[in-house]
Amino acid sequence: MPSSYNLFLVAVSLAMAMFASYVSFDMARRVRTSQRDIGLAWWAAGSLVMGTGIWSMHFLGMQALELPIPIGYSQGLTFASWLAAMAASGIALELASRKRLDNLRILLGAMAMGGGITAMHYLGMAAMRMSPGVTWDMPLVALSVLVSFLASTLALLIFKLLRRVERPRRMGYQLAAAFVFAMAICGTHYLGMAAASFAAGSVCLTAGELGGPGLQTAVAMIAGALLVVTLLTSILDSRLQRAARGASHSMHESNARLQAANEELQQRAFADPLTGLPNRLLFEDRLAQATRRLERSNHDGVVERMAVLFVDLDGFKPINDSFGHAVGDVVIRKAASRLRDEARDCDTVARVGGDEFLILLNDVADEQACISVAQRVLASLSQPFEASGRRIEISCSIGIVVHPGHSESNKIVANADAAMYAAKRAGGSCYALFEPHMVSDVSEQLALQSDLRHALERGQLSLHYQPKIDGRRGQISGVEALLRWNHPLHGMVSPLVFIPLAERIGLIGRLGHWVIDEACRQTAEWGHDGLRMRVAVNLSVHQLRDKGLVDRIGQTLKDHGLDASQLLCEITETVAMEDIKAVQHTFEGLGDIGVYLSIDDFGTGYSSLRYLSQLPARQLKIDRSFVGDLEHSTNARAVVAAVVGLAHALGLRVVAEGVETERQRDILLAMDCDELQGFLFARPMPPAALLAWARGAKPEGGADFTPSLVGALAPL
Ligand code: C2E
Ligand code: MG
Ligand code: MG
């Protein structure tokens, strides 16, 4: 019987095969990547869709066969062929969901799939019951079975390959794979069809059953719709999964970031950002651990010790103030690393304040061991520092507490602090072992600090004046204003005590302004009383760094109607040396407005005269320590004589401070010293006393000295 093919249906069946293959590959991926229960759902739905897709291809392919007799298909066998397609798909998808797809699995899978496809096809053919029966070309049948097996092998291999291809290249690969697979399925089908021949005059016994163009369209549409819906669902699912993966990825990322931030925060919470050393918090934690450990172990009769060293840099603040914070930071960092070098690994070195460090020494043998560490630290920190091309020298003060022994465990740091203050008070650059009285010293200091803050408004401050005597003419050449604090409890407190305190608590600016104003006011008042004098005030380095100082002094002079040359500013040599730039700037400004300048306490700072001659000073005051030695030390005499000579060579007038004896006076006068100041002539005294003294009253405690030319303004 002649048979032909409806080419349109052949094309539709081919398209259906491709579409079904493409969707099947998608399914296979879904089954593999989804969670277990979701994967199972995809497997069931996938088997249905994939089976229906393949089956519809086959069914349409069958319909494409045109015979000159009416054709129909048995419902039962058609249904069985559909089930076969579903089973093959189910096996294929199950295999696809396996993690490992080795050759054996591929072989078994291909056999199952090939068997399923073959079963589908030949069951489908059997659904068309012919009389007489179909004659089969067996080699072609065998070929179709082989092709279905090979097609399945190929499909599984392609799928294995596809698993390794990432988006966006995957779509192209999947299309190509679908094409190959579709061609293979169609090959099986059309080969199987070609293997069948129908005898002339055959009739189809199932002609009344399934068949006809309506059914073809319905199958094509239903299968097509099923595939479309599935594909869309698959795409949607893949997007959702990607979004979820993205979300979990970004959650991972933000988790990691959170963790890093946490670590950073922890680091910050426990480390000093400038030096990287532990901060106070971490130090206290380690100290608490160490004390607990000691308490435990010392119970058993063994005495283990630890120690805390409180290290405070001396003279660090001026470095920060004058060279800037960047230089200060370098010094701190270098000091920190030197401290670290002096400590052992089991010790803790922490930075607990601007220039304050704490060292926790674990397992120390005795006090002597701590003293050795302190001495090493002192030696190490007194080595010059290099910062921004500058050579900076500092020292430090160290307070030591050994525990157990020196202090209760909750007061170790406070006591080390008190000991450090004691070392500072002793002049710095040394260590002090804690002693109980130091605590009261500290609380006294604190009380003094708060009292000092109110001293000015409570009227406890005043100026005393000490005359300077012109050596040659024996007359008063001026007075030095010296600040006094009359404390309600302690009485007169020495400026040597409260000036450094005022500097430390940032009060010196206010006090300094008051001194200048009061000295000028007093000088103007004396002027009205007919005592025209030059008044000297002492300036602290903090005042010199104040950019507004020159203007303020100019204004104060104007306010009191004083000539600028009536004011003389004294600045100690060490201060001048510490910050020559700031000093020079202010000195020049003061010189420009006509104020006189003096270098105080000369000889204590080891500075060269040549260096100091860069400053527009007019006067040099030799420190009283030299003057005190004059009578007994030839060395002191040689130094003073040399200083006087050099100062004169540089055009500076020389003042000797602390002249207490006539012998000293005579030596100094013989050396051609220009002015003398000291208890020999007069002690510092209140303004009224000074006026009386200047007018010829016998000075209290001073020598019998009467100024010969009261009121004259001797040239400096
Ligand atoms: P200074 O400027 O060198 O002042 C001289 C110090 O020597 C004064 O001490 C004075 O009383 C003392 N003195 C004077 N003649 C003799 C003597 O013959 N023998 C002895 N042993 N001492 C003598 P004072 O008043 O205690 O002042 C100490 C330092 O305090 C001053 O040294 C000065 O550096 C500082 N000072 C005082 N008043 C002020 C102030 O208003 N501002 C600033 N920044 N510092 C001040
Ligand atoms: Mg002075
Ligand atoms: Mg002095």
PDB file of N, CA, C and O in Angstrom, residues 83 145 161 304 449 484 537 578 672 688 714:
ATOM      1  N   LEU A  83       2.539   6.181  28.519  1.00  0.00           N
ATOM      2  CA  LEU A  83       3.164   5.771  29.786  1.00  0.00           C
ATOM      3  C   LEU A  83       4.635   5.411  29.576  1.00  0.00           C
ATOM      4  O   LEU A  83       5.496   5.758  30.396  1.00  0.00           O
ATOM      5  N   VAL A 145      16.098   0.892  16.989  1.00  0.00           N
ATOM      6  CA  VAL A 145      16.358   0.652  18.424  1.00  0.00           C
ATOM      7  C   VAL A 145      17.748   1.174  18.796  1.00  0.00           C
ATOM      8  O   VAL A 145      17.943   1.853  19.817  1.00  0.00           O
ATOM      9  N   LEU A 161      27.684  17.280  30.074  1.00  0.00           N
ATOM     10  CA  LEU A 161      28.503  18.423  29.631  1.00  0.00           C
ATOM     11  C   LEU A 161      27.833  19.740  30.026  1.00  0.00           C
ATOM     12  O   LEU A 161      28.468  20.679  30.504  1.00  0.00           O
ATOM     13  N   GLU A 304      54.470  34.720  94.379  1.00  0.00           N
ATOM     14  CA  GLU A 304      54.801  35.234  93.046  1.00  0.00           C
ATOM     15  C   GLU A 304      54.467  36.703  93.052  1.00  0.00           C
ATOM     16  O   GLU A 304      53.533  37.137  93.716  1.00  0.00           O
ATOM     17  N   GLN A 449      44.895  71.780  92.606  1.00  0.00           N
ATOM     18  CA  GLN A 449      44.487  72.133  91.248  1.00  0.00           C
ATOM     19  C   GLN A 449      43.147  72.848  91.255  1.00  0.00           C
ATOM     20  O   GLN A 449      42.978  73.890  90.629  1.00  0.00           O
ATOM     21  N   ARG A 484      52.362  85.626  93.565  1.00  0.00           N
ATOM     22  CA  ARG A 484      52.185  84.971  94.862  1.00  0.00           C
ATOM     23  C   ARG A 484      50.765  84.446  94.981  1.00  0.00           C
ATOM     24  O   ARG A 484      49.820  85.085  94.533  1.00  0.00           O
ATOM     25  N   VAL A 537      58.131  91.078  83.929  1.00  0.00           N
ATOM     26  CA  VAL A 537      57.209  89.966  84.205  1.00  0.00           C
ATOM     27  C   VAL A 537      57.815  88.686  83.620  1.00  0.00           C
ATOM     28  O   VAL A 537      58.567  88.734  82.650  1.00  0.00           O
ATOM     29  N   GLU A 578      63.675  75.342  74.097  1.00  0.00           N
ATOM     30  CA  GLU A 578      62.715  74.311  73.745  1.00  0.00           C
ATOM     31  C   GLU A 578      62.024  74.612  72.436  1.00  0.00           C
ATOM     32  O   GLU A 578      61.797  73.760  71.610  1.00  0.00           O
ATOM     33  N   ASP A 672      82.211  93.152  86.287  1.00  0.00           N
ATOM     34  CA  ASP A 672      81.516  94.106  85.429  1.00  0.00           C
ATOM     35  C   ASP A 672      80.069  93.700  85.131  1.00  0.00           C
ATOM     36  O   ASP A 672      79.543  93.962  84.041  1.00  0.00           O
ATOM     37  N   ALA A 688      53.117  98.206  98.142  1.00  0.00           N
ATOM     38  CA  ALA A 688      53.226  99.326  99.088  1.00  0.00           C
ATOM     39  C   ALA A 688      54.584  99.307  99.765  1.00  0.00           C
ATOM     40  O   ALA A 688      55.261 100.340  99.903  1.00  0.00           O
ATOM     41  N   ALA A 714      66.938 103.728  84.532  1.00  0.00           N
ATOM     42  CA  ALA A 714      68.294 103.433  84.065  1.00  0.00           C
ATOM     43  C   ALA A 714      68.243 102.737  82.719  1.00  0.00           C
ATOM     44  O   ALA A 714      67.352 101.931  82.487  1.00  0.00           O
TER      45      ALA A 714
END
